[in-house]
Coordinates of C-alpha atoms in Angstrom, one line a residue:
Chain A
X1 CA -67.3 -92.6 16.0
X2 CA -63.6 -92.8 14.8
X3 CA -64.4 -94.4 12.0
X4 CA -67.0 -92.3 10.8
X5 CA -64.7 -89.6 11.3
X6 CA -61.7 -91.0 9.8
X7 CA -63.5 -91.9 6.6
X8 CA -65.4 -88.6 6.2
X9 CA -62.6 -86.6 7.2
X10 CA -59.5 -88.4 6.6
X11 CA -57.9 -84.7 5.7
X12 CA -58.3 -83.6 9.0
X13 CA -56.3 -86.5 10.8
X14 CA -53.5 -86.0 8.2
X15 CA -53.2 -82.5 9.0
X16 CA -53.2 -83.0 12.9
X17 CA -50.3 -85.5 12.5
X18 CA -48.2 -83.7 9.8
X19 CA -48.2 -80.7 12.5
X20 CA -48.0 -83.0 15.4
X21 CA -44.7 -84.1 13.7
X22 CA -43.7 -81.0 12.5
X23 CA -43.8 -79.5 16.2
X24 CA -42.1 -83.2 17.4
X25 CA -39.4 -81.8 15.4
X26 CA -38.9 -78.5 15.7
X27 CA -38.8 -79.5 20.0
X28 CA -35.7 -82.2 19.1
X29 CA -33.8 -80.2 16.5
X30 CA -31.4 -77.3 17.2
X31 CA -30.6 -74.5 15.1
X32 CA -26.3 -73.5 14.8
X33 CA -26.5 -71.0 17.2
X34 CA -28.1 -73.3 20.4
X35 CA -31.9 -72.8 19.6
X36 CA -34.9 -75.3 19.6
X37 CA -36.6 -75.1 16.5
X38 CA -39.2 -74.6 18.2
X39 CA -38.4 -71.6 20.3
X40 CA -37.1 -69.9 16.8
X41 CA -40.3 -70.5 15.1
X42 CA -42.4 -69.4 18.4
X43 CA -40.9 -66.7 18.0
X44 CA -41.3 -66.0 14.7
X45 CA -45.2 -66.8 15.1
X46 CA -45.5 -64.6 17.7
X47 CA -43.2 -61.7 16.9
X48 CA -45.9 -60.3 14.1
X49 CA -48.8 -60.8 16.8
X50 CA -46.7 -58.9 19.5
X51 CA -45.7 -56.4 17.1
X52 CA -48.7 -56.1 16.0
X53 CA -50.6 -55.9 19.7
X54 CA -47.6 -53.6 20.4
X55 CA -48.3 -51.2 17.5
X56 CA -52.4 -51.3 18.8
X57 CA -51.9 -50.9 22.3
X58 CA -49.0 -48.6 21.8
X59 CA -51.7 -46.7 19.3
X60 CA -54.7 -47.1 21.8
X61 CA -52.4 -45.6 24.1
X62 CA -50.8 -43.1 22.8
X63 CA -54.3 -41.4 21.7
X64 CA -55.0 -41.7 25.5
X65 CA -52.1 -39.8 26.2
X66 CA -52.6 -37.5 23.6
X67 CA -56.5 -36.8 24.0
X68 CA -55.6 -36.7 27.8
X69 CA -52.8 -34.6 27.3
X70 CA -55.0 -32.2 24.7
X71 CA -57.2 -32.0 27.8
X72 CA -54.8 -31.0 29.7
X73 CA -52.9 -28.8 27.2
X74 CA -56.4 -27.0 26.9
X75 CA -57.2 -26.2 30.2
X76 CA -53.4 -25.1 30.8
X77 CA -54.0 -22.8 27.7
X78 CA -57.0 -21.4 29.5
X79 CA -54.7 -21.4 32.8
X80 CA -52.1 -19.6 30.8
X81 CA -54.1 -16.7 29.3
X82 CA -55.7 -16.2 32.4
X83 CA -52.1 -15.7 33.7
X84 CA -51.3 -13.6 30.9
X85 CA -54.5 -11.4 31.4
X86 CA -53.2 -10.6 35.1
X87 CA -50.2 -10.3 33.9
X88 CA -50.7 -8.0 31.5
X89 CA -52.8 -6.2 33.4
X90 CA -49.8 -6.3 36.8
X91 CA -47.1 -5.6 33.5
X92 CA -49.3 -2.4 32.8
X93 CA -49.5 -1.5 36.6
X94 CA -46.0 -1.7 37.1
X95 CA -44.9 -0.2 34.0
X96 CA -47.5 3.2 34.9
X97 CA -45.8 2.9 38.6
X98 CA -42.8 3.4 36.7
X99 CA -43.5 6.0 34.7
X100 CA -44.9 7.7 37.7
X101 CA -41.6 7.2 39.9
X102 CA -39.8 8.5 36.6
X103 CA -41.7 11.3 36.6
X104 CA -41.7 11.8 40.2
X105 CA -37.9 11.6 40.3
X106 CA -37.6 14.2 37.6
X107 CA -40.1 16.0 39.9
X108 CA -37.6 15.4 42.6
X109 CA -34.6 16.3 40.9
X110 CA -36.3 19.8 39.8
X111 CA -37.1 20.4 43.2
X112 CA -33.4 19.5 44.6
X113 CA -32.2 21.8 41.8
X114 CA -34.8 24.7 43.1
X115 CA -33.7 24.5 47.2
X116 CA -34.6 27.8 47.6
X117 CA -38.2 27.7 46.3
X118 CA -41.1 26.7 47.8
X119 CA -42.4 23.7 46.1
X120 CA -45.6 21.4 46.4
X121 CA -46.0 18.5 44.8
X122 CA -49.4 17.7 43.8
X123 CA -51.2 15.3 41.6
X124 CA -53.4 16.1 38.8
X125 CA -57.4 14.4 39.4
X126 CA -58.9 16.0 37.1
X127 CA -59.9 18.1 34.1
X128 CA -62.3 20.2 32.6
X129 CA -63.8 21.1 30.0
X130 CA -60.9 21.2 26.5
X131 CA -58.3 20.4 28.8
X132 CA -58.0 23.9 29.4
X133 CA -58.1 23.9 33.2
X134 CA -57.3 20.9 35.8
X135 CA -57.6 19.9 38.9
X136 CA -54.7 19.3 41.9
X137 CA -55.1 17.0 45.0
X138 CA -53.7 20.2 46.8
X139 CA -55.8 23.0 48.6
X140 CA -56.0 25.2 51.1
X141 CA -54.7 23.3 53.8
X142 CA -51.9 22.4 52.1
X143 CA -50.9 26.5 51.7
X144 CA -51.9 26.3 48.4
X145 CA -53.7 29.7 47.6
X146 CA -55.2 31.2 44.3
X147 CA -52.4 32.8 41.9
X148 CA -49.8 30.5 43.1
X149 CA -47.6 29.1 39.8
X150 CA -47.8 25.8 38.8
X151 CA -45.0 24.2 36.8
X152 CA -43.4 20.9 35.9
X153 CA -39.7 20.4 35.2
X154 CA -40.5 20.8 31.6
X155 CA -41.6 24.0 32.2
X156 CA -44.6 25.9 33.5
X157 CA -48.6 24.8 33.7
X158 CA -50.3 27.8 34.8
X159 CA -51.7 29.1 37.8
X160 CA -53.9 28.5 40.6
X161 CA -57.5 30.0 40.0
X162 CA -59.5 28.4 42.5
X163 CA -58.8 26.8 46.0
X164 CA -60.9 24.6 48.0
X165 CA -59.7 22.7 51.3
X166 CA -58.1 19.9 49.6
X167 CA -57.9 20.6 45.7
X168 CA -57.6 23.6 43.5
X169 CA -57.8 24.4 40.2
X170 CA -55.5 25.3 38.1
X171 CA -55.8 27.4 34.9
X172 CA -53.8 26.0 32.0
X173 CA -51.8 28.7 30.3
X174 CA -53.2 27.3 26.6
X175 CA -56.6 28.7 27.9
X176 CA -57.9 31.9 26.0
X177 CA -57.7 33.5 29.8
X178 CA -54.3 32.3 30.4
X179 CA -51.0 33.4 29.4
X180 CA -47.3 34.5 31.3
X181 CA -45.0 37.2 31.0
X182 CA -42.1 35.7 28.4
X183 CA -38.8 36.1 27.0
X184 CA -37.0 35.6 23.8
X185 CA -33.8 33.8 25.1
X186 CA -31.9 34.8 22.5
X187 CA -32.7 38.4 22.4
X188 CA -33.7 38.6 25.9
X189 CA -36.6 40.6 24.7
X190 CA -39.8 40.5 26.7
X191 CA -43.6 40.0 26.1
X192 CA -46.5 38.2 26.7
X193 CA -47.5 35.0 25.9
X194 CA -51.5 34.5 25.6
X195 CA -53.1 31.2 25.5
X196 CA -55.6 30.6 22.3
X197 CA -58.0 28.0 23.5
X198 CA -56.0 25.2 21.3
X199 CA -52.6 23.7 22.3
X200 CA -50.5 26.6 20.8
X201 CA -50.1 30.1 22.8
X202 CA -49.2 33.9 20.9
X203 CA -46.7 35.7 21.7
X204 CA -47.5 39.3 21.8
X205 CA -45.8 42.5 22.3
X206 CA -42.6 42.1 20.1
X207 CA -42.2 44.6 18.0
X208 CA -41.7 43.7 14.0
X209 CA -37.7 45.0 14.1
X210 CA -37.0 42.6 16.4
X211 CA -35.6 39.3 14.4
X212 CA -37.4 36.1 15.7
X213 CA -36.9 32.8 14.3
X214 CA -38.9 29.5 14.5
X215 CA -37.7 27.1 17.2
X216 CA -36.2 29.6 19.3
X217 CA -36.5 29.3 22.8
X218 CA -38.9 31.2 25.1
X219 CA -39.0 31.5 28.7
X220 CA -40.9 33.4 31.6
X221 CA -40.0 36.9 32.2
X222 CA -40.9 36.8 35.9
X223 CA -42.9 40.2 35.2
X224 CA -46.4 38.6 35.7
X225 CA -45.1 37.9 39.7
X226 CA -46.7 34.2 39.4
X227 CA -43.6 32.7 37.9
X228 CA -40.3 32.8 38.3
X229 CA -37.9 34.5 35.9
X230 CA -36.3 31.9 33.4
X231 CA -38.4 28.8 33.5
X232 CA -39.3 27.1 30.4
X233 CA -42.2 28.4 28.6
X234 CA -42.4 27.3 25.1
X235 CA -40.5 27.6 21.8
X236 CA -41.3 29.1 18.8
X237 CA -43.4 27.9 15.9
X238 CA -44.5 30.5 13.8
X239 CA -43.4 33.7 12.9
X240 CA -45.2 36.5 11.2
X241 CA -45.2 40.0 11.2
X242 CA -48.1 42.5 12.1
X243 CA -49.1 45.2 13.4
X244 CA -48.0 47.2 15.2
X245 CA -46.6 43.9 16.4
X246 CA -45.2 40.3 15.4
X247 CA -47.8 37.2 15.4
X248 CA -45.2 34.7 17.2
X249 CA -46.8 31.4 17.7
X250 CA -45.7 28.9 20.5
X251 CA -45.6 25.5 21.5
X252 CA -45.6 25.3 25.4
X253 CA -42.8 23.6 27.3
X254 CA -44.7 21.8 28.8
X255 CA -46.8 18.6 27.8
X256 CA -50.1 20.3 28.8
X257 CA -52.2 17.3 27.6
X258 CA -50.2 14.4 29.3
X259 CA -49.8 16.2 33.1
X260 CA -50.4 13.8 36.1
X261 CA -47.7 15.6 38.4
X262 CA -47.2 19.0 39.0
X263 CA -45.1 21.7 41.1
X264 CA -47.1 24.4 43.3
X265 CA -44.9 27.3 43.7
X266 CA -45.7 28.3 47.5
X267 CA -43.7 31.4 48.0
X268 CA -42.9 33.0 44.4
X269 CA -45.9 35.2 44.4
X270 CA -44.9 36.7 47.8
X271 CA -41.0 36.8 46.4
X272 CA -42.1 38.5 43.2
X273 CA -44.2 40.6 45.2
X274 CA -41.6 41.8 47.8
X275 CA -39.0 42.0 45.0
X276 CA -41.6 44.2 42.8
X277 CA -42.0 46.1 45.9
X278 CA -38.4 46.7 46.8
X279 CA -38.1 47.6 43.2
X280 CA -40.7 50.3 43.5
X281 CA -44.0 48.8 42.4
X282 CA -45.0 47.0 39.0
X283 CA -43.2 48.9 36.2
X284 CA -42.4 46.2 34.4
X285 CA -43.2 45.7 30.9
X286 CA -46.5 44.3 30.3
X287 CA -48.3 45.4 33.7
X288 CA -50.6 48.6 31.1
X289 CA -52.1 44.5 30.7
X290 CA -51.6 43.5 34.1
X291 CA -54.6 42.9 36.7
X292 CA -54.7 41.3 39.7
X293 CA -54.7 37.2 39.4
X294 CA -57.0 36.1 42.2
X295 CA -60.2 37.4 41.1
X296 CA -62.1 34.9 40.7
X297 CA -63.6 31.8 43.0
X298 CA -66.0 29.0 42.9
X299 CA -69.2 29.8 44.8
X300 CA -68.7 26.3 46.8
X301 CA -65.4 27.0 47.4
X302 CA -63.5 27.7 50.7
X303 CA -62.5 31.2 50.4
X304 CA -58.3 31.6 51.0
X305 CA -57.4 33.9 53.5
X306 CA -54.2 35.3 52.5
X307 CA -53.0 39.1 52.1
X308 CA -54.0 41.0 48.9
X309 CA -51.7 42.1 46.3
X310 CA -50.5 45.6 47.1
X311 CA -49.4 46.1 43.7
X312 CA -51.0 44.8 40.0
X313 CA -49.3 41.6 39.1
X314 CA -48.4 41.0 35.7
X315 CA -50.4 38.7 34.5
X316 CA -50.9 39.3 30.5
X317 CA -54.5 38.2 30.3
X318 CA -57.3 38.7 32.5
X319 CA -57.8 36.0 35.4
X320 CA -61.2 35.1 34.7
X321 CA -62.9 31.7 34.6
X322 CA -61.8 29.6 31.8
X323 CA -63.7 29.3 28.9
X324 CA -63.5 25.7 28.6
X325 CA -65.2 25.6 32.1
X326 CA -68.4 26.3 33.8
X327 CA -68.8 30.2 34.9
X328 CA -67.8 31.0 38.3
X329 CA -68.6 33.9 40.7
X330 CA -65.8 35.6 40.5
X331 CA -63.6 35.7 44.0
X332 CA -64.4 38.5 46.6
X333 CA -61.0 39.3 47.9
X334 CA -60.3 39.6 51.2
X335 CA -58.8 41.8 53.0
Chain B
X1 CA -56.2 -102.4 14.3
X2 CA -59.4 -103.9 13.6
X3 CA -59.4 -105.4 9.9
X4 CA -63.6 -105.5 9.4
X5 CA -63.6 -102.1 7.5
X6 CA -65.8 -102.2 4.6
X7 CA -65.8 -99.1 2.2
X8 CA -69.0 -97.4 1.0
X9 CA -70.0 -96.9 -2.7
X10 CA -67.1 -94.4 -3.6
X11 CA -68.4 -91.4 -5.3
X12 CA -65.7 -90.0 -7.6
X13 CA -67.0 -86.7 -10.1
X14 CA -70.6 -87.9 -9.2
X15 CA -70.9 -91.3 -10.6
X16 CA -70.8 -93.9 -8.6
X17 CA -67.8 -96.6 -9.4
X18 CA -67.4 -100.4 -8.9
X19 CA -66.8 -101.0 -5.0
X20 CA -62.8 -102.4 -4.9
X21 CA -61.9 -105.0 -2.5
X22 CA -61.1 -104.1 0.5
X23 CA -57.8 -107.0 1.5
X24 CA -58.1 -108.1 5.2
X25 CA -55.4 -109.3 6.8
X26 CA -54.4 -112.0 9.4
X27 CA -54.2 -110.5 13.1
X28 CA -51.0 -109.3 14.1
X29 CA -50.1 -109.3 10.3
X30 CA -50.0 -105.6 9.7
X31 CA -48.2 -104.7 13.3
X32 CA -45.7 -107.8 12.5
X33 CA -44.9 -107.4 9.3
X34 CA -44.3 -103.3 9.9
X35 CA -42.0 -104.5 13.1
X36 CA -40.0 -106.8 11.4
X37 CA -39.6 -104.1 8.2
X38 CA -38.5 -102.0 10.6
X39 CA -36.0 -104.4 12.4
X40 CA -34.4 -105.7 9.3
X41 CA -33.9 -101.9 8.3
X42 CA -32.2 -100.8 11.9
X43 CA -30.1 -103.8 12.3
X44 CA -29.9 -106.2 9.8
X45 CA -26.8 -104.1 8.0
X46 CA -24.8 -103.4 10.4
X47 CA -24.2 -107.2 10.8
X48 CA -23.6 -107.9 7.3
X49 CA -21.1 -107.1 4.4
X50 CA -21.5 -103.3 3.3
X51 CA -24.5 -103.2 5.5
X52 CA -24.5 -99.4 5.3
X53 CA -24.7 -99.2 1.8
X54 CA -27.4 -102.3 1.7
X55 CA -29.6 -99.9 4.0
X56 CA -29.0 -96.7 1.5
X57 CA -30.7 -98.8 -1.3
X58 CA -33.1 -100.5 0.5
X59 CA -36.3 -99.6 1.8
X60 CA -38.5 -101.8 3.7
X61 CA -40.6 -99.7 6.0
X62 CA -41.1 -97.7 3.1
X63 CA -42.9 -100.9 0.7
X64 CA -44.6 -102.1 4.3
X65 CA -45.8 -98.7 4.6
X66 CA -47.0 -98.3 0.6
X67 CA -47.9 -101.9 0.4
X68 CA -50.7 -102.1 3.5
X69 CA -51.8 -98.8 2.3
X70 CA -52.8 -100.0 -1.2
X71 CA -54.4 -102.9 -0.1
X72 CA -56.2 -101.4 3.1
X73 CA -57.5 -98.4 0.9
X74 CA -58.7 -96.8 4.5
X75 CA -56.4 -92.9 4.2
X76 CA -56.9 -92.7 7.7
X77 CA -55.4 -96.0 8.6
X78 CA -52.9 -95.3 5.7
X79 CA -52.0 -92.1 7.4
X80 CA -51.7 -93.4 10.7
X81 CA -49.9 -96.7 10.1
X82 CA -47.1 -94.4 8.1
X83 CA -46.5 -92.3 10.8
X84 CA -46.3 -95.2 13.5
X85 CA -43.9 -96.7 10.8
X86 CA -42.0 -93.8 10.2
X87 CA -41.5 -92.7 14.0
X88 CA -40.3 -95.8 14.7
X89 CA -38.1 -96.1 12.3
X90 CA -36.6 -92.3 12.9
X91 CA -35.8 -93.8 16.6
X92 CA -34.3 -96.8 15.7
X93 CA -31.8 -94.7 13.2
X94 CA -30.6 -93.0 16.3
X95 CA -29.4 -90.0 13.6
X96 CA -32.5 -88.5 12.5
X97 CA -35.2 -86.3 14.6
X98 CA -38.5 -88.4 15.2
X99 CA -41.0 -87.3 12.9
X100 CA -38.4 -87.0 9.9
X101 CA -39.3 -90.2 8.2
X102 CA -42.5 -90.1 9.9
X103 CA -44.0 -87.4 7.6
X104 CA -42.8 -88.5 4.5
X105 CA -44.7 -92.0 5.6
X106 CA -47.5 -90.5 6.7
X107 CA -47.7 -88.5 3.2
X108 CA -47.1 -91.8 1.3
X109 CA -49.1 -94.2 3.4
X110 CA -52.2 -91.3 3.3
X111 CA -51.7 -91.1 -0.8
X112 CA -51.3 -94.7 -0.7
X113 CA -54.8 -95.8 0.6
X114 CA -56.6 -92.9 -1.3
X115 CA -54.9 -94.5 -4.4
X116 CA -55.7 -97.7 -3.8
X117 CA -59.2 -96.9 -2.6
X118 CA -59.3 -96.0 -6.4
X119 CA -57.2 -98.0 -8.4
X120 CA -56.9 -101.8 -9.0
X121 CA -53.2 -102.4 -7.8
X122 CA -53.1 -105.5 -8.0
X123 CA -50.9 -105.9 -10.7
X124 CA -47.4 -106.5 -10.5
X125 CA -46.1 -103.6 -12.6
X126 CA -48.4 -101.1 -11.2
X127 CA -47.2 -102.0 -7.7
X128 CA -43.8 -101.6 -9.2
X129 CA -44.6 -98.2 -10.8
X130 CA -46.4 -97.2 -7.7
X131 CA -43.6 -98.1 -5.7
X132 CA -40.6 -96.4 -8.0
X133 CA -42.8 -92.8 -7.7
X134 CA -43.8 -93.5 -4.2
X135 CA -40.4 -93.3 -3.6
X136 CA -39.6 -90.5 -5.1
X137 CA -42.4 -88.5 -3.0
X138 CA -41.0 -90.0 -0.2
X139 CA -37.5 -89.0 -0.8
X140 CA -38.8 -85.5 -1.8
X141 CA -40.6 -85.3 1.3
X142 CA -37.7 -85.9 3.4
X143 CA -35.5 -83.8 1.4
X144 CA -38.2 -80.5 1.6
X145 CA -37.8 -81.4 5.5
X146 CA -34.2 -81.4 6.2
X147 CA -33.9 -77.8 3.9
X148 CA -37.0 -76.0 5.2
X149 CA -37.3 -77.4 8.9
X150 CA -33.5 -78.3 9.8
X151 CA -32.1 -75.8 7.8
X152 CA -29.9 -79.1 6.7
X153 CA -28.7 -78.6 3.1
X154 CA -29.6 -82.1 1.0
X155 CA -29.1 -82.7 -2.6
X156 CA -32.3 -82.9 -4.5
X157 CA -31.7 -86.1 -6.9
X158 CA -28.6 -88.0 -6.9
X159 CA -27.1 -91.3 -8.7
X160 CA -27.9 -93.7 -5.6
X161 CA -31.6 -92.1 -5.1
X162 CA -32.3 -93.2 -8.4
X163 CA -30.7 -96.6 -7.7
X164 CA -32.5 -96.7 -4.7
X165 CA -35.7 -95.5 -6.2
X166 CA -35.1 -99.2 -9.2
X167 CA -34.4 -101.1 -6.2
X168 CA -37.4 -100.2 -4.6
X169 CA -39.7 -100.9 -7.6
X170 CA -37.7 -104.5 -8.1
X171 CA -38.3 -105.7 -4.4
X172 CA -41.5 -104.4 -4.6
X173 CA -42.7 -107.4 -6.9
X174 CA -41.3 -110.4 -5.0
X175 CA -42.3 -108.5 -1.1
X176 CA -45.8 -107.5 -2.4
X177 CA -46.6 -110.9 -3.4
X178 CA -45.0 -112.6 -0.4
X179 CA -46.7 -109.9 1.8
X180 CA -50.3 -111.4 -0.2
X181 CA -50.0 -114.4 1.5
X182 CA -51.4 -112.5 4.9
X183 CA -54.2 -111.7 3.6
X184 CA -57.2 -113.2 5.6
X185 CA -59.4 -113.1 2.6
X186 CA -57.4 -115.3 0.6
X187 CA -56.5 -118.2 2.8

């Protein structure tokens, strides 16, 4: 057997004993710096292959990590945006809360400022038809009763046309049936402001000597005995003369479209009243127009016991149901 | 090592040559002849008169190693006999790292045999030519080691190689012949 080998392959022994050699030496010498040979070339040998098992295994690995952590990074994406869906959604809650204890401290403050009047907060629920009439959470059992003025700090609302035990509604002054006896602040001249059915009101009843100019200021005149004399009512848009009067248009105080709190005023009709009284009776300006308010009540409503007007309040238009909402029996008054 | 090899028809470019003779040798022959090669090498100068420089010119185990590989014409026995030979002789020097001389041996004794498993060496200036370039690769050899494996910076060719390299060719003559005389086939 080793001879056949060693003549067919004689190649193969003289490799085997140059490299059994070769490693005899590299185990006896020593490089300069302490060595073996042989360690220095292990090394060497084995440095490519580790590197190279290093560079796969750090490879294999790190696309673990990554496709794990691409896992991971995808379901905490989906973890994430459900977090920012709630809190968007608590962000949007909290920032209407705030707008809402803004508004209600500017309620607040109006209310401070107004000691002497009789004030109910209430909360809008609801509209009808144009946005020409809403509803309050406030109603009869709360002493709110038809009539009654309804303002914000920005200035006034309307009044109360209906009242049912817990809400009311309320007839926005922009409605074609609404309106308040107003004032030119500068001039201190008085007339009557009429709602149009849009977003604007007319003022009416100023004669065409009289100088008015756009963006002066109007407020209420206290003659219609809802509101009180010199709230807010609007300013002045337009100005154009006519006949026998000027065509004043006006933007109202108040955001009518944006309301969510409001002021009752409890005791102003029954102030205005006993002031018009102790005054004489209604001869104020405006009352040739003036009816009574409270004329008018839902069928299903609660009727309000409270005393009748002795005299006309001035109320520039008539207080019929709005035109923007369903027709109403008007109210049977009471005695 | 047994000495009743007999090659096969060589087969050299596909035609097939004249068999060569294969030289057998007397037992013990090959082992003592390489042992006391070896001996004279490692000991011999230190006892003479400029021993050292005797032992820089000289070469024994290197014309054992090239002479039993020519006549033996077996590269596997070649092979091995060069590297025993050149072990050996790498321990007796007590300077060099074993395997030093034993792979330039084991180079020579494996080109050795395949040459003579070729070539008629009989001759005398063959054997002297053979010996002179034999040399040569073994000097090479050992050179290519000492840069490439101990890093050990060695001149190429020098004056007292070539010297060496004559003196190696000149004793080859008179030590091949008187080495002829162990052959078993020719008693």
């Amino acid at each position: 057997m080793f001879e056949i080998a060693t003549r067919r392959k004689p190649y193969v022994l003289l490799a085997v004993s140059l490299v059994f050699q070769i490693l005899l030496l590299a185990v006896q010498v020593r490089r300069p710096d302490g060595a073996r040979l042989i360690r220095v070339w292990a090394v060497e040998l084995l440095t490519p292959a580790e590197r190279a098992g290093s560079w796969a295994l750090d490879s294999v690995l790190g696309g673990w990590t990554g496709y794990v952590g691409l896992f991971r990074a995808n379901r905490e994406n989906q973890r994430l945006r459900e977090q920012l869906g709630q809190m968007t959604l608590r962000n949007s809650e909290l920032e209407g809360r705030a707008a809402e204890a803004q508004r209600l401290g500017a309620l607040l403050a109006f209310r401070e400022a107004h000691a002497d009047a009789q004030l109910l907060a209430a909360r809008v629920i609801g509209g009808a038809g144009a946005g020409r009439a809403i509803y309050l959470d406030r109603g009869e059992r709360d002493g709110v009763q038809p009539n009654m003025g309804v303002i914000t700090p920005q200035g006034i609302v309307g009044k109360v046309l209906e009242v049912y035990s817990s809400t009311s509604q309320v007839l926005l002054l922009t409605d074609k049936s609404g309106g308040a006896g107003a004032l030119l602040a500068k001039s201190r001249t008085q007339g009557a402001a009429k709602g149009t059915g849009e977003h604007l009101l007319l003022l009416d009843y100023v004669s065409n000597e009289q100088e008015v100019a756009a963006g002066e200021t109007v407020l209420t005149s206290g003659m219609d005995r809802i509101f009180p004399k010199d709230l807010p009512l609007g300013t002045v848009v337009e100005v154009h003369p006519g006949n026998p009067f000027k065509q004043i248009v006006l933007r109202p105080a108040a955001r009518l479209d944006q309301l969510e709190e409001v002021l009752v005023l409890l005791s102003k009709q029954q102030w205005e009243w006993e002031r018009a009284a102790d005054e004489g009776g209604a001869g104020a300006p405006g009352d040739a127009n003036a009816r009574p308010a409270a004329k008018s009540a839902a069928p299903a409503a609660k009727k309000v016991d409270r005393p009748p007007a002795p005299g006309p309040a001035i109320v520039p238009a008539p207080a019929k149901a709005p035109e923007s909402t369903p027709a109403k029996a008007p109210p049977k008054d009471k005695p | 090592m047994a000495e009743n090899a007999s090659a096969p028809p060589l087969m050299i470019r596909g035609v097939t040559e004249p068999r060569l003779e294969v030289h057998k040798f007397r037992t013990g022959a090959v082992v003592g002849a390489s042992a006391l090669a070896l001996v004279l090498q490692a000991f011999v100068p230190a006892k003479v008169w400029k021993g050292d420089v005797l032992a820089d010119l000289i070469e024994l185990p290197l014309l054992a190693t090239l002479y039993f590989g020519l006549s033996r014409r077996n590269p596997s026995r070649g092979l091995l006999l060069g590297m025993v030979i050149g072990m050996a002789q790498d321990g007796l020097s007590g300077a060099n790292p074993i395997g030093l001389f034993g792979i330039a041996k084991t180079l020579v004794g494996y080109l050795a045999s395949t040459i003579g498993s070729r070539l008629d060496v009989e001759h005398p200036v063959s054997r002297m030519i053979l010996a002179f370039m034999f040399f040569h690769l073994h000097n090479l050899t050992v050179v290519f080691s000492r840069r490439w494996l101990l890093a050990q910076p060695t001149p190429l060719m020098s004056v007292r190689i070539l010297i060496a390299s004559l003196v190696a060719a000149l004793l080859a003559w008179p030590l091949f012949a008187l080495l002829d005389k162990l052959r078993q086939d020719e008693d």
